[in-house]
Amino acid sequence: MPKPRVRRMPREVRERQMIDAAVRVFARCGYSAASMDEIAELAGASKPLIYLYLHSKEDLFGTCIRREAAALLGAVRSAVEPHAPADRRLWDGLRAFFAHTAAHPEGWAVLSCRARTHGEPFDRVVAELREEIVEVVVRLIEEAAEDAVGGAAAGRAPLNGREVTGLAHALVGAAESLAGWANGPAGAVPSAKETAETLMNVAWVGLENLVSGRRWEAAASKAGVVSSG
Amino acid sequence: MPKPRVRRMPREVRERQMIDAAVRVFARCGYSAASMDEIAELAGASKPLIYLYLHSKEDLFGTCIRREAAALLGAVRSAVEPHAPADRRLWDGLRAFFAHTAAHPEGWAVLSCRARTHGEPFDRVVAELREEIVEVVVRLIEEAAEDAVGGAAAGRAPLNGREVTGLAHALVGAAESLAGWANGPAGAVPSAKETAETLMNVAWVGLENLVSGRRWEAAASKAGVVSSG
Amino acid sequence: MPKPRVRRMPREVRERQMIDAAVRVFARCGYSAASMDEIAELAGASKPLIYLYLHSKEDLFGTCIRREAAALLGAVRSAVEPHAPADRRLWDGLRAFFAHTAAHPEGWAVLSCRARTHGEPFDRVVAELREEIVEVVVRLIEEAAEDAVGGAAAGRAPLNGREVTGLAHALVGAAESLAGWANGPAGAVPSAKETAETLMNVAWVGLENLVSGRRWEAAASKAGVVSSG
Amino acid sequence: MPKPRVRRMPREVRERQMIDAAVRVFARCGYSAASMDEIAELAGASKPLIYLYLHSKEDLFGTCIRREAAALLGAVRSAVEPHAPADRRLWDGLRAFFAHTAAHPEGWAVLSCRARTHGEPFDRVVAELREEIVEVVVRLIEEAAEDAVGGAAAGRAPLNGREVTGLAHALVGAAESLAGWANGPAGAVPSAKETAETLMNVAWVGLENLVSGRRWEAAASKAGVVSSG
DNA sequence: CATGAATGAGGGTTCATTCAT
DNA sequence: TATGAATGAACCCTCATTCAT
């Protein structure tokens, strides 16, 4: 009697165990290298049961991705007050993002890396999640730009659409990178708050300057001169 | 002689063809899902020859990663003049980075995504590449900070080590994200120069403010107030 | 109570439903490809109940075969009056056979095809059914031969045992083939009566000639000459 | 060293061995119950090699069916002289049919039973083979009818189209049944010539009577009276 | 140098069957 | 009586890898 597996659990519980196990294994190995045997063993269930409940490896992977994506998005959304000022919302969102990814490193690994390795329709789910976040950031930036333009001398239209989207992608990428760094193997990992502060400092301050028209100009690169519109 | 495949090529050429093919297939499918058959076919060589030259699938993958990493690092390095001012060096490096990733999307896909999916020792190679780039950026930031501190009122040491590393990670992540965006399926992809400008604007200007002591403060988040040291 | 399945039916009824469902599935897929899940679903019962009543897939298959064989044999037997003349009995039997197989195509499919696919002991059951029918036909032929011999000039014993058995097999095979044809997908399927007439015409008339000694002779095959004993 | 498998054979030979083995296993077990492992073992090759050459279980089955169907049809065709009289052609065809099925019982088992168990597109192949044979028989009957009508008093049109087709199906079914009987387990199996004679006697003589207008009539079934047109 | 021939090992999936309730 | 929960075993198929030529 090597393993007195707990038997006869209600379906919901078993299913959760299976998905938990799957997220772990997918995070560790990626989609193709993950084996259903390993997932089954980690879940404490037999393979046929997994297939009965989750139907196939692809379905299981999709379920994992959707669950983790929803959890992450939910964590960020519920941390943001819709009527707070833009910077506050960014700040709260970033903190929630870093806190959640730090608390669920496996889920984050699946979303940030594993899901993109396996084409359609998984990369699309992740791409949609990312796009959704980018949209939010785009609105944040636009709002910040309006504030700046409204509050200060509004002489020029400082940001076109593509530039804003680019900025949003940069910000999201920076956040992803920092999340990966914070989850890294290094002993001295920063807290979610510290991470969020670092990013907030460089991004928000840079953003304010940007929307107020200050640019870096390649031509004037003798000593890092900044042109002020 | 049923197949008029070109025979008897010098080893070097054959090897290059094989690695080229492997990079493509690994980029498309990821490590585990890539099949040696497919690589062999794309390379126009027989499988035993691949094994003779490249020894194993893992070895082949490692060779791909190292080659692409070296190419990317070389492109960035050779674009930077060592004695140029910090901002110029960052600017040139970013442009080279975006140009290279746009010109070699498959190589970049292998480095940015595929290699991280397959644990030890491949993720280490990629992590080392990343660390090397982060180091460069760290030095850039430190230098910029010294300039700022030296050139302006030097009252405080505004950045500790971990913060600098975090900034560097954020910058690198932003660059990676932008590279992915620029390679994306959207029709209106920006040029390498545009991409670099976007990033440079937000990063460098933010950086300058940062090293001169201006911070975003959570407490004052009524209207995005920025405290000036 | 999520499923309003009719519960608590008397065992006999349930069992009949199960066997009905099994016959359909076996007819459609054959023994091996049929799945107990499908049978259970079609029967509107749970799998454990099926196992409780019918014990195993093989038992269930055997039960199906025996039920269908008995039904077919019963239909044929009850259509034949024991004291009618030989040709009348054959005629009535054939009509009943074609009527029954047309009315129960699934049962006929199981008997004629599916059962022979799965060795011992199922092919034996079917072989026994067939043997039983062949026996009947053999007696019919012998009786017809006696009539002919008795009624006409009885110069020779024209049919040996093996030839009679062969004739019976031919007749049964022809009937089976016609049953399959009549059940086929062609739009203009003949009625049982027509089918029986066709067969009766060629068989009985041929038989009469045969027992009266007329043969086809290979040697005289210039124009299909028939030798008359 | 349990089995010093002969290695390194040319592909053609191996492929033939595989198909031979597959025909045997399919004949014994049917499509679904046959296992590729068993086929591989019987073929003296490993499973991957089978898949390399024959692609899939379905493909392998199709290959078997087509090969056996072509062999049977070829045997029958090459035994029939196109310009011989109708009865001679039927006689020669039947003899060849019985000889071939007796010599290749496994192929015949696959064609006559196994192939019909597995839906589209295999049953279609077999159905086409059968239809082809039925067509030939239909033409034979029509020709015989013309001969008879031309040679004798041509007062009536004795056979309509559907009746002819029905007769052909009956004849083919009888032949199939006799082939099965001749391959049966009984010790005293008849030779192909005997079998052909039995069928020829009942069929051809019956046919001649039929086309000359003699019918069995249900109404007159007192003593097997035959009406002569 | 180059390859057609060949396989051990393992992966995803399904099935008949049985407990525990 | 009736069933949701659970599984050992087997099946089809593929892959990285290696001889023998």
Coordinates of N, CA and C (backbone and C1' of nucleotides) in Angstrom, one line a residue, chain A residues 5 8-9 14 46 48-49 53, chain F residues 3-10:
Chain A
R5 N -4.2 6.9 -1.5 CA -4.8 8.1 -2.2 C -6.2 8.4 -1.5
R8 N -12.8 9.4 -3.6 CA -14.1 9.9 -3.4 C -14.2 11.3 -3.0
M9 N -13.7 12.2 -3.8 CA -13.9 13.6 -3.5 C -14.9 14.2 -4.5
R14 N -11.7 17.9 -6.9 CA -10.7 17.1 -7.7 C -10.2 18.0 -8.9
S46 N -5.8 9.6 -11.2 CA -5.4 8.8 -12.3 C -5.7 9.6 -13.6
P48 N -7.2 8.7 -16.5 CA -8.5 8.7 -17.0 C -9.4 9.7 -16.4
L49 N -9.2 9.9 -15.1 CA -10.1 10.9 -14.4 C -9.8 12.3 -14.9
Y53 N -12.7 14.7 -16.8 CA -13.1 16.1 -16.3 C -12.5 17.2 -17.3
Chain F
dT3 P -29.4 5.4 -12.4 O5' -28.1 5.9 -11.7 C5' -28.2 6.8 -10.6 C4' -26.9 7.2 -10.1 C3' -25.8 7.5 -11.1 O3' -25.1 8.6 -10.7 C1' -25.0 6.0 -9.5
dG4 P -24.9 9.8 -11.8 O5' -23.7 10.6 -11.2 C5' -23.8 11.2 -9.9 C4' -22.6 11.1 -9.1 C3' -21.3 11.7 -9.8 O3' -20.5 12.3 -8.7 C1' -21.0 9.4 -9.3
dA5 P -19.1 12.9 -9.1 O5' -18.1 11.7 -8.8 C5' -18.0 11.3 -7.4 C4' -16.9 10.3 -7.2 C3' -15.5 10.7 -7.9 O3' -14.5 10.4 -6.9 C1' -16.2 8.6 -8.7
dA6 P -13.1 10.9 -7.3 O5' -12.4 9.6 -8.0 C5' -12.3 8.4 -7.1 C4' -11.8 7.3 -8.0 C3' -10.6 7.5 -8.9 O3' -9.5 7.0 -8.3 C1' -12.3 6.2 -9.9
dT7 P -8.1 7.2 -9.0 O5' -7.9 5.9 -9.8 C5' -8.2 4.6 -9.1 C4' -8.1 3.5 -10.1 C3' -6.8 3.5 -11.0 O3' -6.2 2.2 -11.0 C1' -8.7 3.2 -12.3
dG8 P -4.7 2.0 -10.7 O5' -4.4 0.7 -11.5 C5' -5.2 -0.5 -11.2 C4' -5.2 -1.4 -12.4 C3' -3.9 -1.7 -13.1 O3' -3.9 -3.0 -13.5 C1' -5.4 -0.6 -14.6
dA9 P -2.6 -3.6 -14.3 O5' -3.1 -3.5 -15.8 C5' -4.5 -3.9 -16.1 C4' -4.8 -3.7 -17.6 C3' -3.5 -3.9 -18.5 O3' -4.0 -4.7 -19.6 C1' -4.4 -1.8 -18.9
dA10 P -2.9 -5.4 -20.5 O5' -3.2 -4.8 -21.9 C5' -4.6 -4.6 -22.3 C4' -4.7 -3.4 -23.3 C3' -3.6 -3.4 -24.4 O3' -4.3 -3.6 -25.6 C1' -3.9 -1.2 -23.5

